Tab-separated table of C-alpha atoms in Angstrom:
chain	number	residue	atom	x	y	z
A	21	MET	CA	-60.710	82.897	113.391
A	22	SER	CA	-57.306	82.609	111.742
A	23	SER	CA	-56.656	85.719	109.649
A	24	GLU	CA	-53.552	84.076	108.190
A	25	ARG	CA	-55.507	81.030	107.039
A	26	LEU	CA	-58.249	83.219	105.578
A	27	ALA	CA	-55.736	85.316	103.663
A	28	ALA	CA	-54.013	82.202	102.312
A	29	LEU	CA	-57.281	80.664	101.120
A	30	LEU	CA	-58.434	83.902	99.486
A	31	ASP	CA	-55.073	84.119	97.692
A	32	GLU	CA	-55.573	80.535	96.515
A	33	TYR	CA	-59.083	81.417	95.314
A	34	ALA	CA	-57.721	84.337	93.261
A	35	GLU	CA	-54.992	82.169	91.746
A	36	LEU	CA	-57.459	79.417	90.806
A	37	GLU	CA	-59.767	82.005	89.254
A	38	LYS	CA	-56.904	83.174	87.028
A	39	ARG	CA	-56.056	79.596	86.026
A	40	LEU	CA	-59.641	78.806	85.055
A	41	ALA	CA	-59.793	81.981	82.959
A	42	ASP	CA	-56.827	80.743	80.915
A	43	PRO	CA	-58.141	78.741	77.918
A	44	ALA	CA	-54.978	76.610	77.945
A	45	ILE	CA	-56.044	74.786	81.106
A	46	HIS	CA	-59.017	73.235	79.330
A	47	ALA	CA	-56.707	71.330	77.002
A	48	ASP	CA	-56.220	68.919	79.911
A	49	GLN	CA	-59.687	67.969	81.136
A	50	GLY	CA	-58.322	66.150	84.181
A	51	THR	CA	-56.431	69.233	85.393
A	52	ALA	CA	-59.359	71.510	84.572
A	53	ARG	CA	-61.705	69.317	86.592
A	54	ARG	CA	-59.392	69.218	89.619
A	55	VAL	CA	-58.846	72.973	89.557
A	56	GLY	CA	-62.572	73.541	89.048
A	57	ARG	CA	-63.424	71.357	92.024
A	58	ARG	CA	-61.019	73.177	94.318
A	59	TYR	CA	-62.297	76.539	93.080
A	60	ALA	CA	-65.876	75.445	93.797
A	61	GLU	CA	-64.832	74.471	97.333
A	62	LEU	CA	-63.526	77.992	97.955
A	63	VAL	CA	-66.453	79.918	96.401
A	64	PRO	CA	-68.589	79.830	99.609
A	65	LEU	CA	-65.600	81.035	101.653
A	66	HIS	CA	-64.931	83.901	99.221
A	67	LYS	CA	-68.594	84.954	99.278
A	68	ALA	CA	-68.786	84.800	103.069
A	69	ALA	CA	-65.579	86.826	103.484
A	70	ALA	CA	-66.741	89.439	100.954
A	71	GLU	CA	-70.142	89.731	102.629
A	72	LEU	CA	-68.583	90.122	106.064
A	73	GLU	CA	-66.180	92.770	104.784
A	74	GLN	CA	-69.060	94.689	103.196
A	75	VAL	CA	-71.186	94.535	106.353
A	76	ARG	CA	-68.271	95.774	108.455
A	77	ALA	CA	-67.789	98.660	106.040
A	78	ASP	CA	-71.511	99.461	106.209
A	79	LEU	CA	-71.345	99.399	110.003
A	80	ALA	CA	-68.420	101.812	110.078
A	81	ALA	CA	-70.264	104.171	107.725
A	82	ALA	CA	-73.492	103.959	109.749
A	83	ARG	CA	-71.666	104.703	113.004
A	84	GLU	CA	-69.918	107.649	111.405
A	85	LEU	CA	-73.257	109.025	110.243
A	86	ALA	CA	-74.856	108.321	113.613
A	87	ALA	CA	-72.253	110.532	115.271
A	88	GLU	CA	-73.642	113.426	113.255
A	89	ASP	CA	-77.285	112.357	113.020
A	90	PRO	CA	-78.824	110.156	115.773
A	91	ALA	CA	-81.372	108.873	113.256
A	92	PHE	CA	-78.690	106.510	111.942
A	93	ALA	CA	-78.098	104.901	115.352
A	94	ALA	CA	-80.854	102.295	114.905
A	95	GLU	CA	-79.436	101.307	111.495
A	96	ALA	CA	-75.973	100.901	113.012
A	97	GLU	CA	-77.389	98.679	115.759
A	98	SER	CA	-79.224	96.547	113.185
A	99	ILE	CA	-76.078	96.082	111.122
A	100	ALA	CA	-74.033	95.251	114.227
A	101	ALA	CA	-76.572	92.596	115.212
A	102	SER	CA	-76.009	90.762	111.928
A	103	LEU	CA	-72.254	90.466	112.413
A	104	PRO	CA	-72.063	87.474	114.816
A	105	ALA	CA	-73.937	85.137	112.443
A	106	LEU	CA	-71.700	86.150	109.522
A	107	GLU	CA	-68.556	85.701	111.597
A	108	GLU	CA	-69.727	82.264	112.765
A	109	ARG	CA	-70.462	81.205	109.184
A	110	LEU	CA	-66.977	82.259	108.061
A	111	ALA	CA	-65.395	80.508	111.046
A	112	GLU	CA	-67.150	77.264	110.079
A	113	LEU	CA	-65.890	77.570	106.501
A	114	LEU	CA	-62.332	78.019	107.772
A	115	ILE	CA	-62.371	74.708	109.619
A	116	PRO	CA	-60.331	72.190	107.558
A	117	ARG	CA	-62.768	70.083	105.584
A	118	ASP	CA	-62.562	66.504	104.421
A	119	PRO	CA	-60.115	66.647	101.480
A	120	HIS	CA	-62.221	64.131	99.534
A	121	ASP	CA	-65.574	65.955	99.785
A	122	ALA	CA	-65.590	66.980	96.120
A	123	LYS	CA	-64.794	63.494	94.830
A	124	ASP	CA	-66.960	60.893	93.150
A	125	VAL	CA	-67.228	57.506	94.856
A	126	ILE	CA	-67.208	53.769	94.342
A	127	VAL	CA	-69.715	51.962	96.567
A	128	GLU	CA	-69.028	48.276	97.213
A	129	ILE	CA	-71.873	46.196	98.631
A	130	LYS	CA	-71.275	42.625	99.800
A	131	ALA	CA	-73.858	40.149	101.032
A	132	GLY	CA	-73.057	38.828	104.492
A	133	GLU	CA	-74.290	35.910	106.507
A	134	GLY	CA	-77.869	35.040	105.740
A	135	GLY	CA	-77.565	33.363	102.371
A	136	GLU	CA	-80.066	34.370	99.706
A	137	GLU	CA	-81.866	36.806	102.026
A	138	SER	CA	-78.631	38.738	102.552
A	139	ALA	CA	-78.067	38.882	98.789
A	140	LEU	CA	-81.608	40.196	98.284
A	141	PHE	CA	-80.990	42.866	100.927
A	142	ALA	CA	-77.723	43.821	99.208
A	143	ALA	CA	-79.763	44.325	96.028
A	144	ASP	CA	-82.172	46.538	98.001
A	145	LEU	CA	-79.231	48.676	99.128
A	146	LEU	CA	-77.972	48.886	95.554
A	147	ARG	CA	-81.370	50.173	94.387
A	148	MET	CA	-81.518	52.590	97.338
A	149	TYR	CA	-78.203	54.225	96.457
A	150	THR	CA	-79.015	54.224	92.743
A	151	ARG	CA	-82.327	55.980	93.365
A	152	TYR	CA	-80.700	58.452	95.752
A	153	ALA	CA	-78.174	59.265	93.040
A	154	GLU	CA	-80.964	59.779	90.505
A	155	ARG	CA	-82.700	62.225	92.851
A	156	HIS	CA	-79.522	64.310	92.955
A	157	GLY	CA	-78.882	64.155	89.224
A	158	TRP	CA	-75.796	61.982	89.608
A	159	VAL	CA	-74.617	59.340	87.161
A	160	THR	CA	-74.342	55.697	88.227
A	161	GLU	CA	-72.404	52.839	86.668
A	162	VAL	CA	-72.230	49.219	87.810
A	163	ILE	CA	-68.545	48.340	87.497
A	164	ASP	CA	-68.826	44.709	88.517
A	165	ALA	CA	-71.553	42.503	89.996
A	166	GLN	CA	-72.097	38.892	91.017
A	167	GLU	CA	-75.785	38.044	91.108
A	168	SER	CA	-77.522	35.420	93.203
A	169	ASP	CA	-80.061	32.856	92.034
A	170	LEU	CA	-83.144	34.787	93.213
A	171	GLY	CA	-82.166	38.175	91.782
A	172	GLY	CA	-80.042	39.440	94.649
A	173	VAL	CA	-76.391	40.425	94.503
A	174	LYS	CA	-73.542	38.690	96.286
A	175	ASP	CA	-71.048	41.434	95.512
A	176	VAL	CA	-71.413	44.655	93.504
A	177	SER	CA	-69.288	47.735	92.813
A	178	LEU	CA	-71.198	50.892	91.878
A	179	ALA	CA	-69.544	54.104	90.655
A	180	ILE	CA	-71.472	57.311	91.392
A	181	LYS	CA	-70.425	60.582	89.752
A	182	THR	CA	-71.587	64.177	89.684
A	183	LYS	CA	-72.247	65.895	86.377
A	184	GLY	CA	-69.580	68.546	86.026
A	185	VAL	CA	-68.070	70.356	89.016
A	186	PRO	CA	-70.092	69.908	92.233
A	187	GLU	CA	-71.512	73.116	93.687
A	188	GLY	CA	-69.577	74.355	96.694
A	189	GLY	CA	-67.188	71.436	96.348
A	190	ASN	CA	-69.835	69.107	97.789
A	191	GLY	CA	-69.472	65.996	95.656
A	192	VAL	CA	-70.859	62.496	96.121
A	193	TRP	CA	-68.335	61.661	98.856
A	194	SER	CA	-69.557	64.562	101.014
A	195	ARG	CA	-72.979	62.874	101.185
A	196	LEU	CA	-72.282	59.138	101.063
A	197	LYS	CA	-69.088	58.858	103.121
A	198	TRP	CA	-71.198	57.977	106.168
A	199	GLU	CA	-72.566	54.805	104.557
A	200	GLY	CA	-69.573	52.519	105.111
A	201	GLY	CA	-70.222	49.725	107.607
A	202	VAL	CA	-72.577	46.839	108.302
A	203	HIS	CA	-76.237	47.409	107.422
A	204	ARG	CA	-78.662	45.075	109.203
A	205	VAL	CA	-82.146	44.109	108.014
A	206	GLN	CA	-85.003	42.622	110.037
A	207	ARG	CA	-87.882	41.190	107.996
A	208	VAL	CA	-89.650	38.038	106.859
A	209	PRO	CA	-87.523	36.614	104.021
A	210	VAL	CA	-89.173	35.510	100.786
A	211	THR	CA	-87.653	32.094	101.480
A	212	GLU	CA	-89.394	31.840	104.895
A	213	SER	CA	-92.577	29.765	104.807
A	214	GLN	CA	-93.492	30.186	108.499
A	215	GLY	CA	-93.633	33.986	108.474
A	216	ARG	CA	-90.823	34.373	110.992
A	217	ILE	CA	-88.735	37.548	111.112
A	218	HIS	CA	-85.064	36.970	110.329
A	219	THR	CA	-82.038	39.211	110.768
A	220	SER	CA	-79.322	39.356	108.152
A	221	ALA	CA	-76.784	41.905	107.038
A	222	ALA	CA	-74.794	43.308	104.153
A	223	GLY	CA	-71.523	45.206	104.216
A	224	VAL	CA	-71.063	48.571	102.494
A	225	LEU	CA	-67.723	50.141	101.654
A	226	VAL	CA	-67.623	53.687	100.249
A	227	LEU	CA	-64.393	54.773	98.574
A	228	PRO	CA	-63.537	58.180	97.087
A	229	GLU	CA	-62.722	57.482	93.454
A	230	ALA	CA	-59.041	58.175	92.920
A	231	GLU	CA	-57.601	59.972	89.932
A	232	ASP	CA	-54.231	59.168	88.422
A	233	VAL	CA	-52.584	62.051	90.292
A	234	ASP	CA	-53.924	60.817	93.643
A	235	VAL	CA	-52.260	57.415	93.589
A	236	THR	CA	-49.045	56.258	91.935
A	237	ILE	CA	-49.009	52.550	91.105
A	238	ASP	CA	-45.826	50.836	90.038
A	239	PRO	CA	-46.711	48.241	87.370
A	240	ASN	CA	-44.037	45.988	88.877
A	241	ASP	CA	-46.118	45.827	92.068
A	242	LEU	CA	-49.055	44.236	90.241
A	243	ARG	CA	-49.788	40.569	89.656
A	244	ILE	CA	-52.462	40.194	86.983
A	245	ASP	CA	-54.301	36.925	86.429
A	246	VAL	CA	-57.010	36.151	83.895
A	247	PHE	CA	-59.701	33.540	84.261
A	248	ARG	CA	-63.012	32.457	82.810
A	249	SER	CA	-66.020	34.514	83.864
A	250	SER	CA	-68.681	32.903	85.998
A	251	GLY	CA	-72.327	33.788	86.336
A	252	PRO	CA	-75.346	34.048	84.036
A	253	GLY	CA	-74.711	32.958	80.487
A	254	GLY	CA	-74.355	35.344	77.576
A	255	GLN	CA	-72.084	36.314	74.739
A	256	SER	CA	-68.445	35.675	75.636
A	257	VAL	CA	-69.327	34.774	79.233
A	258	ASN	CA	-67.956	31.367	80.248
A	259	THR	CA	-66.299	31.007	76.827
A	260	THR	CA	-63.171	33.170	77.070
A	261	ASP	CA	-60.636	34.093	79.731
A	262	SER	CA	-61.895	37.691	79.940
A	263	ALA	CA	-62.186	38.064	83.726
A	264	VAL	CA	-59.268	39.827	85.422
A	265	ARG	CA	-57.861	39.577	88.933
A	266	ILE	CA	-55.294	42.193	90.000
A	267	THR	CA	-53.212	41.775	93.151
A	268	HIS	CA	-51.298	44.751	94.521
A	269	VAL	CA	-48.418	42.843	96.060
A	270	PRO	CA	-47.172	45.441	98.624
A	271	THR	CA	-50.605	45.792	100.245
A	272	ALA	CA	-52.104	42.377	99.321
A	273	ILE	CA	-55.208	44.167	97.992
A	274	VAL	CA	-57.007	41.964	95.444
A	275	VAL	CA	-59.578	43.223	92.927
A	276	SER	CA	-61.506	41.105	90.430
A	277	CYS	CA	-63.743	42.225	87.557
A	278	GLN	CA	-65.669	40.096	85.071
A	279	ASN	CA	-68.672	42.170	83.947
A	280	GLU	CA	-67.191	43.358	80.652
A	281	LYS	CA	-66.743	41.162	77.605
A	282	SER	CA	-63.131	42.073	76.981
A	283	GLN	CA	-60.109	41.470	79.148
A	284	LEU	CA	-58.913	45.059	78.562
A	285	GLN	CA	-62.189	46.567	79.794
A	286	ASN	CA	-62.212	44.384	82.897
A	287	ARG	CA	-58.624	45.365	83.601
A	288	GLU	CA	-59.491	49.082	83.358
A	289	GLN	CA	-62.438	48.668	85.723
A	290	ALA	CA	-60.358	46.675	88.195
A	291	MET	CA	-57.699	49.400	88.176
A	292	ARG	CA	-60.363	52.011	89.026
A	293	ILE	CA	-61.342	50.031	92.116
A	294	LEU	CA	-57.716	49.356	93.047
A	295	ARG	CA	-56.817	53.062	92.879
A	296	ALA	CA	-59.795	53.899	95.104
A	297	ARG	CA	-58.831	51.252	97.663
A	298	LEU	CA	-55.212	52.401	97.738
A	299	LEU	CA	-56.320	56.018	98.230
A	300	ALA	CA	-58.584	54.959	101.102
A	301	ALA	CA	-55.765	52.919	102.667
A	302	ALA	CA	-53.396	55.888	102.445
A	303	GLN	CA	-55.994	58.145	104.088
A	304	GLU	CA	-56.527	55.644	106.911
A	305	GLN	CA	-52.788	55.552	107.562
A	306	ALA	CA	-52.659	59.356	107.606
A	307	ASP	CA	-55.587	59.521	110.037
A	308	ALA	CA	-53.994	56.931	112.309
A	309	ALA	CA	-50.773	58.916	112.450
A	310	ALA	CA	-52.553	62.221	113.129
A	311	SER	CA	-53.384	63.654	116.538
A	312	ASP	CA	-56.799	63.082	118.116
A	313	ALA	CA	-57.691	66.707	117.535
A	314	ARG	CA	-56.832	66.527	113.858
A	315	LYS	CA	-58.821	63.322	113.402
A	316	ALA	CA	-61.793	65.016	115.057
A	317	GLN	CA	-61.712	67.682	112.372
A	318	VAL	CA	-61.355	65.321	109.446
A	319	ARG	CA	-63.719	62.483	110.256
A	320	THR	CA	-65.752	62.392	113.429
A	321	VAL	CA	-68.634	59.992	112.848
A	322	ASP	CA	-67.558	56.473	113.772
A	323	ARG	CA	-67.942	53.950	110.969
A	324	SER	CA	-67.917	50.859	113.129
A	325	GLU	CA	-69.895	47.727	112.410
A	326	ARG	CA	-73.681	47.608	112.462
A	327	ILE	CA	-74.125	51.239	111.677
A	328	ARG	CA	-77.814	50.970	110.707
A	329	THR	CA	-80.855	48.739	111.067
A	330	TYR	CA	-83.717	48.477	108.566
A	331	ASN	CA	-86.781	47.056	110.350
A	332	PHE	CA	-89.521	46.173	107.849
A	333	PRO	CA	-92.347	45.214	110.283
A	334	GLN	CA	-92.117	48.667	111.920
A	335	ASN	CA	-91.163	50.530	108.723
A	336	ARG	CA	-88.271	51.840	110.808
A	337	ILE	CA	-84.743	52.939	109.947
A	338	THR	CA	-82.278	53.461	112.808
A	339	ASP	CA	-78.732	54.801	112.617
A	340	HIS	CA	-76.946	53.563	115.728
A	341	ARG	CA	-74.043	56.021	115.592
A	342	ILE	CA	-76.139	59.108	116.333
A	343	GLY	CA	-79.349	57.590	117.705
A	344	TYR	CA	-81.362	58.600	114.652
A	345	THR	CA	-84.707	56.834	114.143
A	346	ALA	CA	-87.429	57.466	111.565
A	347	TYR	CA	-90.479	55.471	110.549
A	348	ASN	CA	-90.143	55.984	106.814
A	349	LEU	CA	-88.150	52.943	105.751
A	350	ASP	CA	-90.169	52.590	102.561
A	351	LEU	CA	-89.221	56.116	101.506
A	352	ALA	CA	-85.565	55.629	102.458
A	353	LEU	CA	-85.311	52.493	100.325
A	354	ALA	CA	-86.861	54.514	97.492
A	355	GLY	CA	-83.892	56.883	97.693
A	356	GLU	CA	-85.104	59.486	100.204
A	357	LEU	CA	-82.013	59.327	102.396
A	358	ASP	CA	-81.498	63.026	103.072
A	359	GLY	CA	-83.071	62.813	106.534
A	360	VAL	CA	-80.508	60.417	107.970
A	361	LEU	CA	-77.621	61.839	105.926
A	362	ASP	CA	-78.406	65.397	107.066
A	363	ALA	CA	-78.433	64.192	110.686
A	364	LEU	CA	-75.040	62.515	110.216
A	365	ALA	CA	-73.591	65.616	108.543
A	366	GLU	CA	-74.856	67.827	111.378
A	367	ALA	CA	-73.308	65.510	113.981
A	368	ASP	CA	-70.007	65.707	112.127
A	369	ARG	CA	-70.220	69.502	111.826
A	370	ALA	CA	-70.862	69.872	115.558
A	371	ALA	CA	-67.955	67.564	116.387
A	372	ARG	CA	-65.590	69.428	114.066
A	373	LEU	CA	-66.618	72.755	115.606
A	374	ALA	CA	-65.974	71.319	119.056
A	375	GLY	CA	-62.600	70.034	117.893
A	376	GLU	CA	-61.670	73.428	116.469
A	377	THR	CA	-62.692	75.157	119.709
A	378	GLU	CA	-60.536	72.726	121.660
A	379	LEU	CA	-57.566	73.431	119.386
A	380	THR	CA	-57.865	77.199	119.785
A	381	ARG	CA	-57.761	76.801	123.573
A	382	ARG	CA	-54.331	75.195	123.476
């Protein structure tokens, strides 16, 4: 356990507590939210350190009393037995965590090969994440969507936010960051007349939603084009050039939005997605430049292709990265994802602990 790191984090906790007590900080809601999130991240560490300090003080007192009265020896032994678990808990909290854990996210779902069936599966994934968010009391917002003819979605961007400051600094990203990759479905499509099982897939990209302070965008680096919206008819749709396409020239990242009726609204939504993609790209570059040990601490669960299979005939959901299998696909699609997400989080925790142990040996 690094006493220097603990002292530094406890000093940061005390400083943040003072800042939040100052009414002036709440004049800037963005700053107040960022400070509040960081403070929430450090609350469990502060509590664990205070509890450990108290138990150590109790142990010293019990041993002092036991030296004069043997009746206190059993109490001292009981207190001493509780120390290892408290020390382990504090050691886990001192391991550097994912810097984006407290953030909200933008989930992008894209239909893959498989035509209409893939678009219908993408819609199933959209409902699954929306229902999972509802179960946790989060707020969802469809930023942009392109629907298919049979009610599926070809491409959709979904923002998911916590209400207020997430407890313990565990925001939406801390739960859904594992979802990025190719999701495969095996079932009989509604378009299949012979009852044959088909396999198709949809791609999921999960991005921590960036704030203005996270990413600096030079307006001169943007090429903005407007065009006529496509899709189902409605007021203003297909009648005005309200759709917006933004190209970030240095990175060649392109974002399009057409859901809103006004060009200004579509531009704002496109900028939200662009900021998130630029933040993710910057994080990937930082991870690539870091040492293997550091990467093990930050992100250990591989997000390679075909991360999960949804098998309808067997009511089975399988996560290929950790060998997780459960026969409750119907419940998972209804938003009960905590089983697989808890397993992924535990695998990451174990890998980060192993990485920290390896670092301390050097």
